[in-house]
Short mmCIF file of C-alpha atoms in Angstrom, two decimals:
data_model
loop_
_atom_site.label_atom_id
_atom_site.label_comp_id
_atom_site.label_asym_id
_atom_site.label_seq_id
_atom_site.Cartn_x
_atom_site.Cartn_y
_atom_site.Cartn_z
CA UNK A 790 6.09 0.12 4.12
CA UNK A 791 3.10 2.38 4.12
CA UNK A 792 1.07 -0.20 2.23
CA UNK A 793 1.51 -2.82 4.90
CA UNK A 794 0.15 -0.36 7.40
CA UNK A 795 -2.74 0.54 5.12
CA UNK A 796 -3.78 -3.08 4.71
CA UNK A 797 -2.71 -4.30 8.15
CA UNK A 798 -6.29 -5.15 9.07
CA UNK A 799 -6.54 -7.37 6.02
CA UNK A 800 -3.20 -9.05 6.74
CA UNK A 801 -4.27 -9.70 10.34
CA UNK A 802 -7.60 -11.11 9.18
CA UNK A 803 -5.84 -13.43 6.74
CA UNK A 804 -3.57 -14.63 9.52
CA UNK A 805 -6.41 -15.22 11.93
CA UNK A 806 -8.80 -16.90 9.52
CA UNK A 807 -6.49 -19.77 8.69
CA UNK A 808 -5.10 -18.69 5.34
CA UNK A 809 -2.17 -21.00 4.61
CA UNK A 810 1.04 -20.32 2.72
CA UNK A 811 0.37 -16.67 3.38
CA UNK A 812 2.89 -14.39 1.73
CA UNK A 813 2.82 -10.64 2.11
CA UNK A 814 5.25 -8.76 -0.04
CA UNK A 815 5.60 -5.11 -0.88
CA UNK A 816 7.39 -4.37 -4.11
CA UNK A 817 7.51 -1.23 -6.22
CA UNK A 818 4.61 0.32 -4.29
CA UNK A 819 2.30 -2.63 -4.73
CA UNK A 820 1.41 -5.01 -1.94
CA UNK A 821 1.08 -8.65 -2.94
CA UNK A 822 -0.89 -10.93 -0.66
CA UNK A 823 -0.90 -14.57 -1.69
CA UNK A 824 -2.20 -17.62 0.04
CA UNK A 825 -4.80 -20.31 0.27
CA UNK A 826 -8.06 -19.66 2.06
CA UNK A 827 -9.80 -22.51 3.87
CA UNK A 828 -13.21 -21.59 2.41
CA UNK A 829 -15.01 -19.33 -0.05
CA UNK A 830 -16.43 -17.51 2.94
CA UNK A 831 -13.00 -16.56 4.23
CA UNK A 832 -11.97 -15.38 0.78
CA UNK A 833 -15.12 -13.31 0.46
CA UNK A 834 -14.55 -11.76 3.89
CA UNK A 835 -11.04 -10.75 2.92
CA UNK A 836 -12.34 -9.16 -0.26
CA UNK A 837 -15.01 -7.29 1.69
CA UNK A 838 -12.29 -5.98 3.98
CA UNK A 839 -10.22 -4.96 0.97
CA UNK A 840 -13.23 -3.07 -0.34
CA UNK A 841 -13.67 -1.40 3.03
CA UNK A 842 -10.06 -0.19 3.14
CA UNK A 843 -9.95 0.76 -0.54
CA UNK A 844 -13.53 1.43 -1.70
CA UNK A 845 -14.21 0.00 -5.18
CA UNK A 846 -10.59 -1.15 -5.44
CA UNK A 847 -9.48 2.13 -6.96
CA UNK A 848 -5.96 2.55 -5.60
CA UNK A 849 -4.33 -0.21 -7.64
CA UNK A 850 -1.82 -0.85 -4.86
CA UNK A 851 -2.84 -4.35 -3.81
CA UNK A 852 -2.93 -7.66 -5.61
CA UNK A 853 -4.94 -10.01 -3.46
CA UNK A 854 -4.45 -13.52 -4.75
CA UNK A 855 -6.01 -15.69 -2.08
CA UNK A 856 -7.66 -18.76 -3.50
CA UNK A 857 -9.69 -21.40 -1.84
CA UNK A 858 -7.63 -24.44 -1.12
CA UNK A 859 -8.31 -27.29 -3.47
CA UNK A 860 -10.18 -25.24 -6.02
CA UNK A 861 -8.67 -23.66 -9.02
CA UNK A 862 -7.26 -20.35 -9.71
CA UNK A 863 -6.84 -19.41 -13.33
CA UNK A 864 -4.12 -21.92 -14.06
CA UNK A 865 -6.51 -24.76 -13.38
CA UNK A 866 -10.02 -25.23 -14.64
CA UNK A 867 -12.87 -22.83 -14.12
CA UNK A 868 -16.59 -23.24 -13.84
CA UNK A 869 -19.30 -21.80 -16.04
CA UNK A 870 -23.03 -21.82 -15.41
CA UNK A 871 -25.06 -22.45 -18.55
CA UNK A 872 -27.70 -19.86 -19.40
CA UNK A 873 -30.45 -20.29 -21.95
CA UNK A 874 -29.30 -19.83 -25.52
CA UNK A 875 -25.84 -21.27 -24.81
CA UNK A 876 -24.23 -24.03 -26.73
CA UNK A 877 -20.85 -25.64 -26.28
CA UNK A 878 -19.12 -23.81 -29.13
CA UNK A 879 -20.41 -20.49 -27.86
CA UNK A 880 -19.09 -21.19 -24.36
CA UNK A 881 -15.87 -22.49 -25.85
CA UNK A 882 -15.37 -19.25 -27.75
CA UNK A 883 -15.75 -17.23 -24.54
CA UNK A 884 -12.89 -19.12 -22.96
CA UNK A 885 -10.86 -19.74 -26.09
CA UNK A 886 -11.20 -23.51 -25.95
CA UNK A 887 -12.95 -25.88 -28.36
CA UNK A 888 -16.41 -27.27 -27.65
CA UNK A 889 -14.92 -30.74 -27.75
CA UNK A 890 -12.57 -30.05 -24.83
CA UNK A 891 -15.47 -28.85 -22.71
CA UNK A 892 -17.49 -31.90 -23.71
CA UNK A 893 -14.63 -34.25 -22.84
CA UNK A 894 -14.23 -33.11 -19.23
CA UNK A 895 -17.99 -32.81 -18.59
CA UNK A 896 -19.05 -36.20 -19.91
CA UNK A 897 -20.53 -37.03 -16.53
CA UNK A 898 -23.15 -34.36 -17.22
CA UNK A 899 -23.29 -34.02 -20.97
CA UNK A 900 -24.67 -37.10 -22.69
CA UNK A 901 -25.33 -35.35 -25.98
CA UNK A 902 -23.02 -32.40 -26.85
CA UNK A 903 -25.89 -30.73 -28.70
CA UNK A 904 -28.03 -30.73 -25.61
CA UNK A 905 -27.06 -28.69 -22.55
CA UNK A 906 -29.39 -27.29 -19.94
CA UNK A 907 -29.48 -23.83 -18.34
CA UNK A 908 -28.23 -23.99 -14.78
CA UNK A 909 -25.65 -26.71 -15.41
CA UNK A 910 -22.26 -25.92 -13.98
CA UNK A 911 -19.69 -26.91 -16.55
CA UNK A 912 -15.98 -27.28 -15.98
CA UNK A 913 -13.93 -25.20 -18.37
CA UNK A 914 -10.50 -26.60 -19.18
CA UNK A 915 -7.45 -24.38 -19.44
CA UNK A 916 -5.92 -23.76 -22.80
CA UNK B 1151 78.26 -8.56 28.84
CA UNK B 1152 77.17 -5.21 27.52
CA UNK B 1153 76.45 -6.72 24.11
CA UNK B 1154 74.38 -9.49 25.65
CA UNK B 1155 72.32 -6.90 27.48
CA UNK B 1156 71.71 -5.01 24.28
CA UNK B 1157 70.59 -8.19 22.54
CA UNK B 1158 68.10 -8.93 25.29
CA UNK B 1159 66.80 -5.41 25.10
CA UNK B 1160 66.21 -5.78 21.36
CA UNK B 1161 64.48 -9.07 21.82
CA UNK B 1162 62.41 -7.45 24.52
CA UNK B 1163 61.42 -4.57 22.31
CA UNK B 1164 60.48 -6.85 19.41
CA UNK B 1165 58.42 -9.06 21.69
CA UNK B 1166 56.67 -6.05 23.12
CA UNK B 1167 55.87 -4.72 19.69
CA UNK B 1168 54.64 -8.11 18.50
CA UNK B 1169 52.38 -8.62 21.46
CA UNK B 1170 51.11 -5.08 21.07
CA UNK B 1171 50.10 -5.66 17.45
CA UNK B 1172 48.60 -8.99 18.30
CA UNK B 1173 46.52 -7.45 21.04
CA UNK B 1174 45.37 -4.73 18.69
CA UNK B 1175 44.30 -7.16 16.00
CA UNK B 1176 42.73 -9.40 18.59
CA UNK B 1177 40.77 -6.47 19.87
CA UNK B 1178 39.45 -5.75 16.31
CA UNK B 1179 38.50 -9.37 15.83
CA UNK B 1180 36.70 -9.43 19.15
CA UNK B 1181 34.70 -6.41 18.19
CA UNK B 1182 33.68 -7.98 14.89
CA UNK B 1183 32.79 -11.19 16.66
CA UNK B 1184 30.65 -9.25 19.11
CA UNK B 1185 28.87 -7.52 16.25
CA UNK B 1186 28.36 -10.83 14.53
CA UNK B 1187 26.88 -12.34 17.67
CA UNK B 1188 24.57 -9.37 18.05
CA UNK B 1189 23.42 -9.74 14.44
CA UNK B 1190 22.74 -13.42 14.92
CA UNK B 1191 20.76 -12.73 18.07
CA UNK B 1192 18.68 -10.07 16.39
CA UNK B 1193 18.02 -11.83 13.12
CA UNK B 1194 17.56 -15.39 14.22
CA UNK B 1195 14.28 -14.63 15.91
CA UNK B 1196 12.83 -13.19 12.71
CA UNK B 1197 11.89 -15.59 9.94
CA UNK B 1198 11.88 -12.85 7.32
CA UNK B 1199 15.66 -12.66 7.60
CA UNK B 1200 16.11 -16.38 6.95
CA UNK B 1201 17.73 -15.83 3.56
CA UNK B 1202 19.99 -13.00 4.70
CA UNK B 1203 23.67 -13.41 5.52
CA UNK B 1204 25.99 -10.94 7.19
CA UNK B 1205 29.75 -10.66 7.25
CA UNK B 1206 31.62 -8.23 9.47
CA UNK B 1207 35.05 -6.75 8.80
CA UNK B 1208 36.42 -3.92 10.94
CA UNK B 1209 32.98 -2.79 11.93
CA UNK B 1210 31.65 -2.73 8.35
CA UNK B 1211 28.74 -5.12 7.91
CA UNK B 1212 28.03 -6.52 4.46
CA UNK B 1213 24.57 -7.96 3.98
CA UNK B 1214 24.01 -10.49 1.22
CA UNK B 1215 21.36 -13.02 0.36
CA UNK B 1216 17.70 -12.73 -0.50
CA UNK B 1217 14.63 -11.00 0.83
CA UNK B 1218 11.04 -11.46 -0.21
CA UNK B 1219 10.23 -7.78 -0.29
CA UNK B 1220 11.49 -4.24 0.02
CA UNK B 1221 10.55 -4.03 3.70
CA UNK B 1222 12.72 -6.95 4.62
CA UNK B 1223 15.70 -5.38 2.88
CA UNK B 1224 15.40 -2.02 4.62
CA UNK B 1225 14.50 -3.63 7.94
CA UNK B 1226 17.59 -5.81 7.81
CA UNK B 1227 19.77 -2.78 7.20
CA UNK B 1228 18.15 -0.76 9.98
CA UNK B 1229 18.40 -3.64 12.43
CA UNK B 1230 22.11 -4.04 11.81
CA UNK B 1231 22.86 -0.31 11.77
CA UNK B 1232 21.74 0.07 15.37
CA UNK B 1233 24.17 -2.49 16.71
CA UNK B 1234 26.96 -1.06 18.85
CA UNK B 1235 30.26 -0.82 17.01
CA UNK B 1236 28.86 -0.97 13.49
CA UNK B 1237 30.49 1.74 11.40
CA UNK B 1238 28.57 1.22 8.20
CA UNK B 1239 26.38 -1.25 6.37
CA UNK B 1240 26.77 -2.40 2.79
CA UNK B 1241 23.37 -3.68 1.72
CA UNK B 1242 23.77 -6.16 -1.13
CA UNK B 1243 20.54 -8.01 -0.44
CA UNK B 1244 18.56 -8.85 -3.55
CA UNK B 1245 14.78 -8.75 -3.43
CA UNK B 1246 13.19 -11.80 -5.04
CA UNK B 1247 10.65 -10.35 -7.45
CA UNK B 1248 7.03 -11.39 -7.16
CA UNK B 1249 6.16 -13.67 -10.06
CA UNK B 1250 4.23 -11.60 -12.58
CA UNK B 1251 2.59 -13.38 -15.48
CA UNK B 1252 3.96 -12.43 -18.91
CA UNK B 1253 1.72 -10.13 -20.96
CA UNK B 1254 0.58 -12.77 -23.45
CA UNK B 1255 -0.55 -15.09 -20.65
CA UNK B 1256 -2.22 -12.16 -18.91
CA UNK B 1257 -3.91 -11.12 -22.13
CA UNK B 1258 -5.53 -14.48 -22.75
CA UNK B 1259 -6.56 -14.69 -19.11
CA UNK B 1260 -8.00 -11.18 -19.15
CA UNK B 1261 -9.90 -11.92 -22.37
CA UNK B 1262 -11.40 -15.02 -20.82
CA UNK B 1263 -12.44 -13.13 -17.69
CA UNK B 1264 -13.81 -10.00 -19.33
CA UNK B 1265 -15.88 -12.06 -21.80
CA UNK B 1266 -18.14 -12.75 -18.84
CA UNK B 1267 -18.59 -9.06 -18.02
CA UNK B 1268 -20.22 -7.22 -20.92
CA UNK B 1269 -19.32 -3.54 -20.97
CA UNK B 1270 -15.88 -4.09 -19.45
CA UNK B 1271 -12.76 -3.66 -21.54
CA UNK B 1272 -9.23 -4.27 -20.34
CA UNK B 1273 -5.73 -3.48 -21.57
CA UNK B 1274 -2.61 -5.26 -20.50
CA UNK B 1275 0.65 -3.39 -20.51
CA UNK B 1276 3.82 -4.60 -18.83
CA UNK B 1277 1.87 -6.62 -16.31
CA UNK B 1278 -0.60 -3.87 -15.47
CA UNK B 1279 -4.26 -4.52 -16.24
CA UNK B 1280 -6.24 -1.35 -16.88
CA UNK B 1281 -10.01 -1.66 -16.71
CA UNK B 1282 -12.32 0.66 -18.60
CA UNK B 1283 -15.99 0.74 -19.40
CA UNK B 1284 -18.73 0.19 -16.90
CA UNK B 1285 -19.88 -2.43 -14.48
CA UNK B 1286 -22.58 -3.07 -11.92
CA UNK B 1287 -21.35 -2.78 -8.37
CA UNK B 1288 -22.56 -6.33 -7.67
CA UNK B 1289 -20.20 -7.77 -10.27
CA UNK B 1290 -17.14 -5.71 -9.40
CA UNK B 1291 -15.83 -7.90 -6.62
CA UNK B 1292 -15.99 -11.10 -8.64
CA UNK B 1293 -14.29 -9.40 -11.58
CA UNK B 1294 -11.48 -8.18 -9.32
CA UNK B 1295 -11.12 -11.64 -7.75
CA UNK B 1296 -10.80 -13.22 -11.19
CA UNK B 1297 -8.25 -10.68 -12.38
CA UNK B 1298 -6.16 -10.73 -9.19
CA UNK B 1299 -5.76 -14.48 -9.59
CA UNK B 1300 -4.02 -14.01 -12.95
CA UNK B 1301 -0.80 -12.80 -11.26
CA UNK B 1302 -0.77 -9.27 -12.65
CA UNK B 1303 1.66 -6.61 -11.51
CA UNK B 1304 -1.34 -4.49 -10.60
CA UNK B 1305 -4.92 -3.73 -11.58
CA UNK B 1306 -5.90 -0.17 -12.39
CA UNK B 1307 -9.63 0.15 -11.98
CA UNK B 1308 -11.01 2.98 -14.11
CA UNK B 1309 -14.46 1.45 -14.44
CA UNK B 1310 -17.57 3.52 -14.10
CA UNK B 1311 -19.64 1.79 -11.44
CA UNK B 1312 -23.35 1.76 -11.92
#
Protein backbone atom coordinates (compact mmCIF):
# COMPACT_ATOMS: atom_id res chain seq x y z
CA UNK A 1 0.00 0.00 0.00
CA UNK A 2 2.94 2.22 0.69
CA UNK A 3 4.06 1.97 -2.92
CA UNK A 4 0.83 3.40 -4.24
CA UNK A 5 1.33 6.37 -1.99
CA UNK A 6 4.95 6.73 -3.06
CA UNK A 7 4.04 6.80 -6.74
CA UNK A 8 0.65 8.49 -6.38
CA UNK A 9 1.82 11.51 -8.35
CA UNK A 10 2.77 9.24 -11.23
CA UNK A 11 -0.54 7.37 -11.08
CA UNK A 12 -2.45 10.66 -11.08
CA UNK A 13 -0.41 11.93 -14.02
CA UNK A 14 -1.11 8.75 -15.97
CA UNK A 15 -4.81 9.15 -15.27
CA UNK A 16 -4.87 12.77 -16.29
CA UNK A 17 -2.76 12.48 -19.42
CA UNK A 18 -5.07 10.05 -21.17
CA UNK A 19 -3.30 6.75 -20.59
CA UNK A 20 -5.77 4.04 -21.56
CA UNK A 21 -6.21 0.54 -20.16
CA UNK A 22 -4.40 1.81 -17.10
CA UNK A 23 -3.78 -0.90 -14.55
CA UNK A 24 -2.11 -0.23 -11.22
CA UNK A 25 -1.32 -3.28 -9.19
CA UNK A 26 0.80 -3.80 -6.13
CA UNK A 27 2.08 -7.32 -5.64
CA UNK A 28 4.88 -8.65 -3.48
CA UNK A 29 6.22 -5.15 -2.80
CA UNK A 30 6.43 -4.18 -6.45
CA UNK A 31 4.05 -1.74 -8.09
CA UNK A 32 3.06 -2.58 -11.66
CA UNK A 33 1.71 0.21 -13.81
CA UNK A 34 0.56 -0.86 -17.24
CA UNK A 35 -1.24 1.01 -19.94
CA UNK A 36 -1.14 2.70 -23.29
CA UNK A 37 0.05 6.26 -23.59
CA UNK A 38 -1.43 8.51 -26.28
CA UNK A 39 2.00 9.82 -27.31
CA UNK A 40 5.74 9.45 -26.81
CA UNK A 41 5.66 12.75 -24.99
CA UNK A 42 3.24 11.46 -22.37
CA UNK A 43 5.34 8.35 -21.90
CA UNK A 44 8.48 10.43 -21.51
CA UNK A 45 6.78 12.70 -18.98
CA UNK A 46 5.75 9.71 -16.90
CA UNK A 47 9.30 8.39 -16.96
CA UNK A 48 10.63 11.79 -15.93
CA UNK A 49 8.22 11.75 -13.01
CA UNK A 50 9.33 8.24 -12.11
CA UNK A 51 12.91 9.49 -12.11
CA UNK A 52 11.92 12.39 -9.90
CA UNK A 53 10.26 10.15 -7.31
CA UNK A 54 12.94 7.47 -7.48
CA UNK A 55 16.17 9.09 -8.73
CA UNK A 56 18.03 6.88 -11.23
CA UNK A 57 15.43 4.13 -10.77
CA UNK A 58 17.32 2.57 -7.90
CA UNK A 59 14.55 1.23 -5.68
CA UNK A 60 13.45 -1.61 -7.95
CA UNK A 61 9.89 -1.33 -6.67
CA UNK A 62 8.12 -0.18 -9.83
CA UNK A 63 7.65 -1.75 -13.23
CA UNK A 64 6.37 0.99 -15.50
CA UNK A 65 5.13 -0.61 -18.69
CA UNK A 66 3.35 2.21 -20.46
CA UNK A 67 3.70 2.00 -24.20
CA UNK A 68 2.60 4.35 -26.88
CA UNK A 69 -0.62 3.22 -28.43
CA UNK A 70 -0.15 1.69 -31.83
CA UNK A 71 3.58 1.27 -31.57
CA UNK A 72 5.31 -1.80 -30.41
CA UNK A 73 6.52 -2.95 -27.15
CA UNK A 74 8.98 -5.81 -27.18
CA UNK A 75 6.54 -8.40 -28.41
CA UNK A 76 6.15 -6.55 -31.68
CA UNK A 77 8.83 -5.14 -33.91
CA UNK A 78 11.44 -2.62 -32.88
CA UNK A 79 13.32 0.06 -34.72
CA UNK A 80 17.04 0.41 -35.23
CA UNK A 81 18.90 3.38 -36.63
CA UNK A 82 21.77 2.39 -38.91
CA UNK A 83 25.19 3.79 -38.02
CA UNK A 84 28.23 3.74 -40.25
CA UNK A 85 29.98 0.39 -40.38
CA UNK A 86 26.72 -1.56 -39.97
CA UNK A 87 25.57 -4.29 -42.22
CA UNK A 88 22.43 -6.40 -42.07
CA UNK A 89 24.06 -9.48 -40.56
CA UNK A 90 25.70 -7.38 -37.88
CA UNK A 91 22.38 -5.77 -36.95
CA UNK A 92 20.71 -9.16 -37.14
CA UNK A 93 23.19 -10.60 -34.66
CA UNK A 94 22.43 -7.81 -32.18
CA UNK A 95 18.78 -8.75 -32.16
CA UNK A 96 19.18 -12.47 -32.73
CA UNK A 97 17.43 -12.47 -36.09
CA UNK A 98 18.81 -13.28 -39.54
CA UNK A 99 19.78 -10.53 -42.00
CA UNK A 100 17.22 -11.93 -44.39
CA UNK A 101 14.32 -11.31 -42.00
CA UNK A 102 15.36 -7.69 -41.58
CA UNK A 103 15.69 -7.34 -45.34
CA UNK A 104 12.25 -8.84 -45.93
CA UNK A 105 10.33 -6.37 -43.76
CA UNK A 106 12.36 -3.34 -44.90
CA UNK A 107 12.15 -3.89 -48.64
CA UNK A 108 10.53 -0.49 -49.04
CA UNK A 109 13.89 1.01 -48.02
CA UNK A 110 16.46 -1.61 -48.83
CA UNK A 111 16.84 -2.22 -52.55
CA UNK A 112 20.14 -4.02 -52.25
CA UNK A 113 20.75 -5.96 -48.98
CA UNK A 114 24.47 -5.22 -49.25
CA UNK A 115 23.85 -1.51 -49.28
CA UNK A 116 22.38 0.25 -46.25
CA UNK A 117 22.87 3.87 -45.29
CA UNK A 118 23.64 5.41 -41.89
CA UNK A 119 20.60 7.16 -40.50
CA UNK A 120 18.07 4.71 -41.95
CA UNK A 121 15.52 3.54 -39.45
CA UNK A 122 15.06 -0.17 -39.94
CA UNK A 123 12.27 -2.28 -38.55
CA UNK A 124 13.54 -5.24 -36.57
CA UNK A 125 11.26 -8.27 -36.57
CA UNK A 126 10.68 -10.32 -33.44
CA UNK A 127 12.14 -13.76 -33.21
CA UNK B 1 -63.46 -31.40 29.69
CA UNK B 2 -60.32 -31.33 31.75
CA UNK B 3 -58.52 -33.48 29.19
CA UNK B 4 -59.60 -31.20 26.37
CA UNK B 5 -58.19 -28.23 28.25
CA UNK B 6 -54.90 -29.99 28.73
CA UNK B 7 -54.72 -30.80 25.02
CA UNK B 8 -55.28 -27.17 24.11
CA UNK B 9 -52.63 -26.12 26.55
CA UNK B 10 -50.13 -28.48 24.94
CA UNK B 11 -51.00 -27.28 21.50
CA UNK B 12 -50.61 -23.76 22.78
CA UNK B 13 -47.21 -24.46 24.24
CA UNK B 14 -45.97 -26.15 21.07
CA UNK B 15 -47.24 -23.28 18.93
CA UNK B 16 -45.57 -20.79 21.20
CA UNK B 17 -42.29 -22.64 21.05
CA UNK B 18 -42.49 -22.98 17.27
CA UNK B 19 -43.21 -19.34 16.72
CA UNK B 20 -40.44 -18.44 19.13
CA UNK B 21 -37.87 -20.47 17.19
CA UNK B 22 -39.13 -19.13 13.92
CA UNK B 23 -38.81 -15.58 15.16
CA UNK B 24 -35.30 -16.28 16.36
CA UNK B 25 -34.19 -17.75 13.06
CA UNK B 26 -35.95 -14.99 11.19
CA UNK B 27 -34.10 -12.47 13.26
CA UNK B 28 -30.74 -14.12 12.33
CA UNK B 29 -31.65 -14.15 8.68
CA UNK B 30 -32.65 -10.52 8.80
CA UNK B 31 -29.35 -9.59 10.30
CA UNK B 32 -27.46 -11.47 7.59
CA UNK B 33 -29.61 -9.86 4.94
CA UNK B 34 -28.86 -6.45 6.41
CA UNK B 35 -25.15 -7.18 6.35
CA UNK B 36 -25.42 -8.40 2.80
CA UNK B 37 -27.22 -5.23 1.75
CA UNK B 38 -24.58 -3.12 3.46
CA UNK B 39 -21.82 -5.03 1.65
CA UNK B 40 -23.54 -4.55 -1.69
CA UNK B 41 -23.94 -0.84 -1.03
CA UNK B 42 -20.31 -0.43 -0.08
CA UNK B 43 -18.76 -2.53 -2.80
CA UNK B 44 -20.93 -1.74 -5.76
CA UNK B 45 -19.61 1.78 -6.00
CA UNK B 46 -16.03 0.54 -6.26
CA UNK B 47 -14.93 -1.07 -9.50
CA UNK B 48 -11.94 -2.73 -7.87
CA UNK B 49 -14.31 -5.06 -6.05
CA UNK B 50 -16.04 -6.18 -9.26
CA UNK B 51 -14.64 -9.70 -9.05
CA UNK B 52 -15.31 -10.14 -5.34
CA UNK B 53 -18.26 -12.06 -3.92
CA UNK B 54 -19.48 -12.18 -0.35
CA UNK B 55 -21.66 -14.65 1.48
CA UNK B 56 -22.97 -14.07 4.99
CA UNK B 57 -23.90 -16.74 7.52
CA UNK B 58 -24.66 -15.85 11.14
CA UNK B 59 -22.62 -12.70 10.95
CA UNK B 60 -19.56 -14.41 9.44
CA UNK B 61 -18.71 -12.99 6.03
CA UNK B 62 -16.83 -15.16 3.56
CA UNK B 63 -15.15 -13.30 0.72
CA UNK B 64 -14.35 -15.17 -2.47
CA UNK B 65 -13.46 -14.24 -6.00
CA UNK B 66 -10.57 -12.38 -7.53
CA UNK B 67 -8.66 -9.17 -6.95
CA UNK B 68 -6.07 -7.55 -9.14
CA UNK B 69 -3.70 -6.73 -6.33
CA UNK B 70 -2.90 -7.04 -2.65
CA UNK B 71 -4.51 -3.70 -1.83
CA UNK B 72 -7.85 -4.75 -3.19
CA UNK B 73 -7.80 -7.89 -1.07
CA UNK B 74 -7.03 -6.12 2.19
CA UNK B 75 -9.34 -3.22 1.36
CA UNK B 76 -12.21 -5.59 0.73
CA UNK B 77 -11.66 -7.24 4.09
CA UNK B 78 -11.40 -3.94 5.94
CA UNK B 79 -14.50 -2.57 4.24
CA UNK B 80 -16.56 -5.56 5.28
CA UNK B 81 -15.14 -5.76 8.80
CA UNK B 82 -16.51 -2.33 9.67
CA UNK B 83 -20.09 -3.22 8.85
CA UNK B 84 -22.40 -3.41 11.86
CA UNK B 85 -23.15 -6.96 12.94
CA UNK B 86 -20.18 -8.61 11.23
CA UNK B 87 -18.53 -10.99 13.66
CA UNK B 88 -15.64 -12.09 11.52
CA UNK B 89 -14.40 -12.17 7.95
CA UNK B 90 -12.98 -15.17 6.11
CA UNK B 91 -10.89 -13.77 3.29
CA UNK B 92 -10.60 -16.35 0.51
CA UNK B 93 -9.99 -13.82 -2.25
CA UNK B 94 -7.27 -14.84 -4.67
CA UNK B 95 -4.99 -12.20 -6.14
CA UNK B 96 -4.55 -12.57 -9.88
CA UNK B 97 -0.79 -12.50 -10.37
CA UNK B 98 0.72 -9.93 -12.71
CA UNK B 99 1.90 -11.67 -15.86
CA UNK B 100 5.67 -12.03 -15.59
CA UNK B 101 7.59 -13.21 -18.63
CA UNK B 102 9.35 -16.56 -18.19
CA UNK B 103 13.12 -16.34 -17.72
CA UNK B 104 14.05 -17.63 -21.17
CA UNK B 105 11.85 -15.03 -22.86
CA UNK B 106 13.24 -12.36 -20.55
CA UNK B 107 16.78 -13.49 -21.26
CA UNK B 108 16.48 -13.15 -25.01
CA UNK B 109 14.74 -9.80 -24.61
CA UNK B 110 17.38 -8.55 -22.19
CA UNK B 111 20.17 -9.69 -24.53
CA UNK B 112 18.58 -7.82 -27.40
CA UNK B 113 18.21 -4.65 -25.33
CA UNK B 114 21.61 -4.65 -23.66
CA UNK B 115 23.38 -5.25 -27.00
CA UNK B 116 22.57 -1.62 -27.71
CA UNK B 117 24.16 -0.38 -24.48
CA UNK B 118 27.86 -1.24 -24.40
CA UNK B 119 29.18 -1.55 -20.85
CA UNK B 120 25.87 -2.81 -19.46
CA UNK B 121 25.49 -6.41 -18.36
CA UNK B 122 22.30 -7.97 -17.08
CA UNK B 123 21.33 -11.16 -15.27
CA UNK B 124 17.89 -12.64 -15.20
CA UNK B 125 16.84 -14.69 -12.23
CA UNK B 126 13.28 -15.70 -11.47
CA UNK B 127 11.89 -12.73 -13.32
CA UNK B 128 14.23 -10.19 -11.75
CA UNK B 129 16.61 -8.34 -14.06
CA UNK B 130 19.79 -7.19 -12.33
CA UNK B 131 21.81 -4.55 -14.13
CA UNK B 132 25.54 -4.17 -13.62
CA UNK B 133 28.31 -2.27 -15.31
CA UNK B 134 28.14 1.36 -16.24
CA UNK B 135 26.04 3.68 -18.30
CA UNK B 136 25.78 7.31 -19.27
CA UNK B 137 22.97 9.11 -17.51
CA UNK B 138 21.50 10.12 -20.89
CA UNK B 139 20.97 6.50 -21.87
CA UNK B 140 19.60 5.25 -18.56
CA UNK B 141 15.99 6.21 -19.12
CA UNK B 142 15.75 4.55 -22.52
CA UNK B 143 17.39 1.40 -21.17
CA UNK B 144 14.88 1.27 -18.30
CA UNK B 145 11.98 1.86 -20.70
CA UNK B 146 13.13 -1.01 -22.90
CA UNK B 147 13.58 -3.37 -19.97
CA UNK B 148 10.31 -2.46 -18.24
CA UNK B 149 8.45 -3.36 -21.42
CA UNK B 150 9.71 -6.95 -21.23
CA UNK B 151 7.31 -7.78 -18.36
CA UNK B 152 9.91 -8.49 -15.69
CA UNK B 153 9.05 -9.06 -12.06
CA UNK B 154 11.36 -6.18 -11.22
CA UNK B 155 14.51 -4.42 -12.35
CA UNK B 156 17.38 -4.02 -9.91
CA UNK B 157 19.55 -1.18 -11.08
CA UNK B 158 23.12 -1.55 -9.81
CA UNK B 159 24.65 0.40 -12.68
CA UNK B 160 27.36 2.93 -12.10
CA UNK B 161 26.10 6.11 -13.71
CA UNK B 162 28.65 8.27 -15.43
